[in-house]
């Protein structure tokens, strides 16, 4: 598929998906969400994709939120459908993606932008980044998982304050809040994220996929994460990667994982 709102580039297994509407600070309109869904769906089955890095075009924004111009006249039913569809097609899809997804937050990550960064498995930010959930300043609440993922990451009190004040925090405060793992300069950001992706790719990607499921189970209602861990742990023993990883260790050589 030809994309109009995103750029997709595979660099030796690291798929960089760049949200590319810089004149609108990369705001997520319907078409962009659909294109992201297609790109992630393709990346899921493409054996040549090992890790995904998600970032924004330009120097100003990762994503400045959902596109406000598209939903300003919505009814309650349309609002509910917008949230449900977005969560299913993009935000939950990314959170449960079987390959690592790193958000490289290169500027404003507001509303749906911060929600997208939070759906990624972890985040690195440039020192000019600004993050917040300003939805209550528009008379609405975060609808793409923000009320759930922000407290998971920063704690309930900080999440409540950020949501209620609709304010922004800078990159260093986001680091202090555990909202991002690292802060680097904007020039270094993508190299830094690629370097992390490279470290991840040296390991068993099938085991990493199991680990994603097990960690995510901790945040699912009605799911016993310890049981998920036991099942995933057992499943790993049947993989070729496990045979290779253990035999490489015992033979004092570097593992060369087949990825199956
Ligand atoms: N939805 C739609 N358009 C958006 C947008 C959004 N979430 N965020 C920015 N834009 C557009 C602006 O309307 C403007 O378009 P225009 O040039 O056609 O008028 C363009 O992007 C540039 O934004 P602008 O506001 O001029 O930049 P700024 O540097 O003065 O301010 C922000 C930057 C991020 C503070 C400001 O754009 C903003 O508050 N955006 C909305 C953030 C938000 O509430 N997000 C949550 C949505 S639920």
Tab-separated table of C-alpha atoms and ligand atoms in Angstrom, residues 21-29 60-61 63-71 108-113 115 132-138 140-144 166 168, ligand 1:
chain	number	residue	atom	x	y	z
A	21	UNK	CA	2.031	15.404	8.641
A	22	UNK	CA	4.467	18.020	9.923
A	23	UNK	CA	2.254	20.969	8.911
A	24	UNK	CA	-0.362	19.619	11.374
A	25	UNK	CA	2.283	18.620	13.931
A	26	UNK	CA	1.643	15.005	12.873
A	27	UNK	CA	-1.878	15.025	14.374
A	28	UNK	CA	-3.570	11.647	14.029
A	29	UNK	CA	-6.431	11.942	11.596
A	60	UNK	CA	8.715	20.004	16.465
A	61	UNK	CA	6.381	17.110	17.140
A	63	UNK	CA	2.306	13.671	17.427
A	64	UNK	CA	0.306	16.663	18.744
A	65	UNK	CA	-2.781	14.544	19.362
A	66	UNK	CA	-5.820	13.240	17.600
A	67	UNK	CA	-6.916	15.559	14.805
A	68	UNK	CA	-9.331	17.870	16.613
A	69	UNK	CA	-10.830	19.157	13.358
A	70	UNK	CA	-12.212	15.685	12.595
A	71	UNK	CA	-14.290	15.086	15.723
A	108	UNK	CA	5.294	17.366	21.320
A	109	UNK	CA	3.564	14.122	22.346
A	110	UNK	CA	0.136	15.317	23.346
A	111	UNK	CA	-3.202	13.569	23.742
A	112	UNK	CA	-3.351	10.729	21.216
A	113	UNK	CA	0.360	11.300	20.580
A	115	UNK	CA	-1.202	7.697	24.133
A	132	UNK	CA	0.772	15.796	28.229
A	133	UNK	CA	-2.858	14.757	28.016
A	134	UNK	CA	-4.667	18.073	27.367
A	135	UNK	CA	-8.073	16.541	26.556
A	136	UNK	CA	-9.991	18.047	29.502
A	137	UNK	CA	-9.034	21.483	28.160
A	138	UNK	CA	-11.202	20.518	25.147
A	140	UNK	CA	-13.281	15.516	26.697
A	141	UNK	CA	-11.075	12.846	28.300
A	142	UNK	CA	-8.213	10.813	26.836
A	143	UNK	CA	-9.880	8.110	24.721
A	144	UNK	CA	-7.012	6.098	23.299
A	166	UNK	CA	-4.056	19.352	31.071
A	168	UNK	CA	2.727	19.480	29.710
B	1	LIG	N1	-5.426	18.478	15.733
B	1	LIG	C1	-5.529	19.168	14.587
B	1	LIG	N2	-4.637	20.084	14.196
B	1	LIG	C2	-3.593	20.314	14.998
B	1	LIG	C3	-3.413	19.625	16.217
B	1	LIG	C4	-4.392	18.669	16.569
B	1	LIG	N3	-4.302	17.954	17.679
B	1	LIG	N4	-2.293	20.070	16.809
B	1	LIG	C5	-1.775	21.012	15.988
B	1	LIG	N5	-2.556	21.156	14.896
B	1	LIG	C6	-2.355	22.070	13.764
B	1	LIG	C7	-2.746	23.472	14.083
B	1	LIG	O1	-4.132	23.655	13.938
B	1	LIG	C8	-1.943	24.231	13.051
B	1	LIG	O2	-2.593	24.121	11.811
B	1	LIG	P1	-2.765	25.437	10.840
B	1	LIG	O3	-1.372	25.898	10.583
B	1	LIG	O4	-3.461	24.888	9.636
B	1	LIG	O5	-3.561	26.409	11.642
B	1	LIG	C9	-0.652	23.439	12.961
B	1	LIG	O6	-0.981	22.133	13.458
B	1	LIG	C10	0.481	23.996	13.782
B	1	LIG	O7	0.047	24.120	15.125
B	1	LIG	P2	0.119	25.496	15.951
B	1	LIG	O8	-0.910	25.439	17.016
B	1	LIG	O9	0.105	26.658	15.039
B	1	LIG	O10	1.591	25.355	16.585
B	1	LIG	P3	2.123	26.012	17.934
B	1	LIG	O11	3.581	25.794	17.953
B	1	LIG	O12	1.609	27.407	18.087
B	1	LIG	O13	1.443	25.151	19.119
B	1	LIG	C11	0.763	23.116	20.220
B	1	LIG	C12	1.800	23.808	19.311
B	1	LIG	C13	1.099	21.626	20.235
B	1	LIG	C14	0.880	23.691	21.645
B	1	LIG	C15	-0.669	23.359	19.681
B	1	LIG	O14	-0.683	23.017	18.301
B	1	LIG	C16	-1.738	22.563	20.365
B	1	LIG	O15	-2.122	22.886	21.477
B	1	LIG	N6	-2.261	21.494	19.691
B	1	LIG	C17	-3.356	20.714	20.191
B	1	LIG	C18	-2.894	19.767	21.275
B	1	LIG	C19	-4.045	18.974	21.820
B	1	LIG	O16	-4.949	19.489	22.453
B	1	LIG	N7	-4.006	17.650	21.581
B	1	LIG	C20	-4.981	16.745	22.094
B	1	LIG	C21	-6.033	16.469	21.086
B	1	LIG	S1	-7.265	15.370	21.739
